[in-house]
Amino acid sequence: MKTVYSDLHNGHSGLLDLRGIEWRESAECPARANNVEAAIRGAGASEIITPDEFPEEKYLRLHAPDYLEFLKTVWQEWEASDELGENARPDTFVGAGMRHNADTTCVVGKLGRYSFDATSPFVEGSWEAIRTSANIALTGAEIIKGGDRSTFAACRPPGHHATETYCGGYCYLNNNALAAQSLLDSGASRIAILDVDYHHGNGTQSLFYARNDVLTISLHADPVVEYPYFLGYADEPGEGPGHGFNVNFPLPFGTGWDTYAPALDDAIAQISRFSPDALVVALGLDTFVGDPTTYFNIATEEFAHMGLAIGALGLKTLVVLEGGYSVDWIGENTVQFLDGLESS
Amino acid sequence: MKTVYSDLHNGHSGLLDLRGIEWRESAECPARANNVEAAIRGAGASEIITPDEFPEEKYLRLHAPDYLEFLKTVWQEWEASDELGENARPDTFVGAGMRHNADTTCVVGKLGRYSFDATSPFVEGSWEAIRTSANIALTGAEIIKGGDRSTFAACRPPGHHATETYCGGYCYLNNNALAAQSLLDSGASRIAILDVDYHHGNGTQSLFYARNDVLTISLHADPVVEYPYFLGYADEPGEGPGHGFNVNFPLPFGTGWDTYAPALDDAIAQISRFSPDALVVALGLDTFVGDPTTYFNIATEEFAHMGLAIGALGLKTLVVLEGGYSVDWIGENTVQFLDGLESS
């Protein structure tokens, strides 16, 4: 199985998370992807290749032109402003009844217009990392189109929270969704996206919510008690032509393999019935028992079970890296998943 | 002219504002209202009275029941949680396509569900201050109903950014809007609200946007360049029956009296043509040249001109305190405005 990776993500660094009123190095740090790459290299079973370049039209298949322009220019605008802070970050958001399309020229206003939280900051190297991360997923899609049974897109930053016009939750461009769209644009009729990140993939869901050519399924911590709070409930079946083509499995805090596996089996059965031309897996490793930011209890060897169960579908499968914040274990957990996937 | 004031606002203290990544005492601090009260007492021309109590039904005339329940209980929920920080504060918001009505039980989720920014934090004394501030405005309305020509409601926290279901911009309950509604509920047919705060009164606008019994007019820094960014543009005339009953005057950075006065004259002429039964003035003193947080250049003596011009309407007038962050000058600027209002 090929792995697509680039070290350009390293410029997206020096990011800060707020914990209470304390600023800490962001959990979404460069070591995540570096350790994934090192673990894959160490395992020796995967050829590591660099991503291709793609025209912006590929991003515009799912993201709005003004949002893309924002992503490209916001850091320079922040630097040219008198705003304080090493990270460009919003502080005001578009509440109900306010105008998302308001043409504010203020960089803080723009940041709020295009964000649903303050956890997707920008630094000088962000855009290069963001577009490279999308290119990694798109290159993965090309590899699948070329006939490989499976491939791994080692994306950073992640993407599944990003919507048509919003960044949030460490995400900017929706890598897994762009890859699925690319497969469709090259002749696939139906794609399934299975999101096993600890957090609901609100962006992916929203991008395909009214469509029946993409089945989106997400297993995640119940938004009643966990980020992103405002989407990811069981009663979100899709709308219009997409009705019946979105499935959420909200799971409780403390979920271990015994609770997770039956939900995963149900998801896999629904994917099998959908009979897609290919599967995209949004692979978050933050369901791990040792993840410092989350409340699930999946053990390292159980990521192999997860990969095995998904691989048993026998589908062409593109695995796209999403979250996972145990820097020490994210690499091994990824290798376990990919080994399981390949061995089935 | 009577002034309605209560020192219960002092429990809404220890609030922090973020400047870059530095936390500072919030600009919306207890000294603001204390200094207004002291200046009015020092001027000796106003009887200072304490507010009456009102049933919650008065708040529910404009705010949603679930939002009110949130305001009443959020601090206790924060204290009972393992969230960090001396202020209860949101970090995730309801983006487009997300569910404002999601029944998240997590206190951080609830904070995001009911906030459009992170500048309206909660501490132990917040609810007592919030409801008392609304009661101050409602007591002011009662005084006007009782026949006084004018009165001053020394509210803290302010209210004009608060909507039916959102706090933001230091605001929680919309004091000036609740007072206007109370006047209508006691038999008035038409009320005008003139908002002279530096920031657009997005909450007040939104509460009456589809109604023709309340004319809402706001003079403020252009949201193209200033908070709240996503409302307050010139092309917001009201909707449905309310079309033509909302008027915004977005003004540029650097606005002084020479720019402000013609816009104010226009606003006053429109109020005169509306012929309301009473006028509510949302009095922000943050247009002051010495305000540390803003970019207008109104001088202290020009607040007297402002009051004089508004008083010349000859309407029953309830003045409700909104913003103003020059702690040293907010008292004198308020006294100047009220003196001008009374002398016309």
PDB file of C-alpha atoms in Angstrom, chain A residues 16 18-21 23-24 82 84-85 91-99 102-106 108-109 112-113 116-118 166 202 223-225 227-231 233 235-236 295, chain B residues 16 18-21 23-24 82 84-85 91-99 102-106 108-109 112-113 116-118 166 202 223-225 227-231 233 235-236 295:
ATOM      1  CA  LEU A  16      -1.876  27.452  20.315  1.00  0.00           C
ATOM      2  CA  LEU A  18      -6.721  27.522  24.886  1.00  0.00           C
ATOM      3  CA  ARG A  19      -7.308  25.389  27.986  1.00  0.00           C
ATOM      4  CA  GLY A  20      -9.263  27.529  30.410  1.00  0.00           C
ATOM      5  CA  ILE A  21      -7.226  30.727  30.196  1.00  0.00           C
ATOM      6  CA  TRP A  23      -2.409  28.770  26.127  1.00  0.00           C
ATOM      7  CA  ARG A  24      -0.678  25.528  25.246  1.00  0.00           C
ATOM      8  CA  ASP A  82      -2.542  45.764  14.085  1.00  0.00           C
ATOM      9  CA  LEU A  84      -2.168  40.983  18.314  1.00  0.00           C
ATOM     10  CA  GLY A  85      -1.051  37.376  18.531  1.00  0.00           C
ATOM     11  CA  ASP A  91     -13.215  36.202  18.252  1.00  0.00           C
ATOM     12  CA  THR A  92     -16.684  36.941  16.872  1.00  0.00           C
ATOM     13  CA  PHE A  93     -18.951  34.602  14.919  1.00  0.00           C
ATOM     14  CA  VAL A  94     -22.043  34.741  12.734  1.00  0.00           C
ATOM     15  CA  GLY A  95     -24.969  34.167  15.088  1.00  0.00           C
ATOM     16  CA  ALA A  96     -28.492  33.300  13.966  1.00  0.00           C
ATOM     17  CA  GLY A  97     -29.982  36.275  12.134  1.00  0.00           C
ATOM     18  CA  MET A  98     -26.592  37.765  11.340  1.00  0.00           C
ATOM     19  CA  ARG A  99     -25.191  37.973   7.811  1.00  0.00           C
ATOM     20  CA  ALA A 102     -21.473  40.568   5.155  1.00  0.00           C
ATOM     21  CA  ASP A 103     -18.569  42.132   3.299  1.00  0.00           C
ATOM     22  CA  THR A 104     -16.494  43.027   6.306  1.00  0.00           C
ATOM     23  CA  THR A 105     -12.943  43.973   5.327  1.00  0.00           C
ATOM     24  CA  CYS A 106     -11.579  43.596   8.861  1.00  0.00           C
ATOM     25  CA  VAL A 108     -10.972  39.579  12.556  1.00  0.00           C
ATOM     26  CA  GLY A 109     -14.382  39.887  10.948  1.00  0.00           C
ATOM     27  CA  GLY A 112     -15.267  34.982  12.215  1.00  0.00           C
ATOM     28  CA  ARG A 113     -17.201  34.897   8.965  1.00  0.00           C
ATOM     29  CA  PHE A 116     -17.312  28.203  13.659  1.00  0.00           C
ATOM     30  CA  ASP A 117     -14.754  28.151  16.436  1.00  0.00           C
ATOM     31  CA  ALA A 118     -11.329  29.555  17.313  1.00  0.00           C
ATOM     32  CA  TYR A 166     -16.177  27.278   7.423  1.00  0.00           C
ATOM     33  CA  ASN A 202     -19.759  17.665  10.564  1.00  0.00           C
ATOM     34  CA  PRO A 223     -22.455  15.506  20.446  1.00  0.00           C
ATOM     35  CA  VAL A 224     -24.787  15.777  23.422  1.00  0.00           C
ATOM     36  CA  VAL A 225     -21.597  15.722  25.468  1.00  0.00           C
ATOM     37  CA  TYR A 227     -17.534  18.665  20.282  1.00  0.00           C
ATOM     38  CA  PRO A 228     -18.823  19.701  17.787  1.00  0.00           C
ATOM     39  CA  TYR A 229     -22.071  19.752  19.847  1.00  0.00           C
ATOM     40  CA  PHE A 230     -24.308  21.141  17.097  1.00  0.00           C
ATOM     41  CA  LEU A 231     -24.295  18.299  14.550  1.00  0.00           C
ATOM     42  CA  TYR A 233     -27.029  13.348  16.173  1.00  0.00           C
ATOM     43  CA  ASP A 235     -31.739  11.993  13.657  1.00  0.00           C
ATOM     44  CA  GLU A 236     -29.811  13.461  10.723  1.00  0.00           C
ATOM     45  CA  TYR A 295     -12.917   9.714  26.230  1.00  0.00           C
TER      46      TYR A 295
ATOM     47  CA  LEU B  16     -11.549  38.830  31.465  1.00  0.00           C
ATOM     48  CA  LEU B  18      -8.634  38.501  25.488  1.00  0.00           C
ATOM     49  CA  ARG B  19      -6.225  40.876  23.718  1.00  0.00           C
ATOM     50  CA  GLY B  20      -4.147  38.764  21.383  1.00  0.00           C
ATOM     51  CA  ILE B  21      -3.235  35.954  23.759  1.00  0.00           C
ATOM     52  CA  TRP B  23      -5.992  38.183  29.324  1.00  0.00           C
ATOM     53  CA  ARG B  24      -6.873  41.555  30.812  1.00  0.00           C
ATOM     54  CA  ASP B  82     -14.478  20.049  35.122  1.00  0.00           C
ATOM     55  CA  LEU B  84     -11.200  25.327  33.536  1.00  0.00           C
ATOM     56  CA  GLY B  85     -11.279  29.079  34.059  1.00  0.00           C
ATOM     57  CA  ASP B  91     -15.283  28.075  22.541  1.00  0.00           C
ATOM     58  CA  THR B  92     -17.437  26.565  19.793  1.00  0.00           C
ATOM     59  CA  PHE B  93     -20.323  28.230  17.976  1.00  0.00           C
ATOM     60  CA  VAL B  94     -23.249  27.280  15.762  1.00  0.00           C
ATOM     61  CA  GLY B  95     -21.987  27.618  12.207  1.00  0.00           C
ATOM     62  CA  ALA B  96     -24.222  27.723   9.137  1.00  0.00           C
ATOM     63  CA  GLY B  97     -25.857  24.317   8.679  1.00  0.00           C
ATOM     64  CA  MET B  98     -25.357  23.360  12.301  1.00  0.00           C
ATOM     65  CA  ARG B  99     -28.235  22.966  14.752  1.00  0.00           C
ATOM     66  CA  ALA B 102     -29.205  20.726  19.414  1.00  0.00           C
ATOM     67  CA  ASP B 103     -29.850  19.458  22.918  1.00  0.00           C
ATOM     68  CA  THR B 104     -26.271  19.319  24.043  1.00  0.00           C
ATOM     69  CA  THR B 105     -26.005  18.894  27.794  1.00  0.00           C
ATOM     70  CA  CYS B 106     -22.357  19.941  27.946  1.00  0.00           C
ATOM     71  CA  VAL B 108     -19.399  24.450  26.859  1.00  0.00           C
ATOM     72  CA  GLY B 109     -21.849  23.358  24.190  1.00  0.00           C
ATOM     73  CA  GLY B 112     -21.757  28.153  22.330  1.00  0.00           C
ATOM     74  CA  ARG B 113     -25.394  27.491  21.511  1.00  0.00           C
ATOM     75  CA  PHE B 116     -22.148  34.598  19.107  1.00  0.00           C
ATOM     76  CA  ASP B 117     -18.795  35.450  20.635  1.00  0.00           C
ATOM     77  CA  ALA B 118     -16.739  34.765  23.767  1.00  0.00           C
ATOM     78  CA  TYR B 166     -27.853  34.924  22.004  1.00  0.00           C
ATOM     79  CA  ASN B 202     -27.585  44.092  16.419  1.00  0.00           C
ATOM     80  CA  PRO B 223     -19.435  46.957  10.521  1.00  0.00           C
ATOM     81  CA  VAL B 224     -17.252  46.674   7.435  1.00  0.00           C
ATOM     82  CA  VAL B 225     -14.417  47.537   9.801  1.00  0.00           C
ATOM     83  CA  TYR B 227     -17.609  44.702  15.622  1.00  0.00           C
ATOM     84  CA  PRO B 228     -20.168  43.144  15.311  1.00  0.00           C
ATOM     85  CA  TYR B 229     -19.143  42.805  11.614  1.00  0.00           C
ATOM     86  CA  PHE B 230     -22.148  40.719  10.537  1.00  0.00           C
ATOM     87  CA  LEU B 231     -25.017  43.175  10.980  1.00  0.00           C
ATOM     88  CA  TYR B 233     -25.142  47.756   7.272  1.00  0.00           C
ATOM     89  CA  ASP B 235     -29.099  47.937   3.474  1.00  0.00           C
ATOM     90  CA  GLU B 236     -31.046  46.470   6.384  1.00  0.00           C
ATOM     91  CA  TYR B 295     -12.208  54.989  16.967  1.00  0.00           C
TER      92      TYR B 295
END
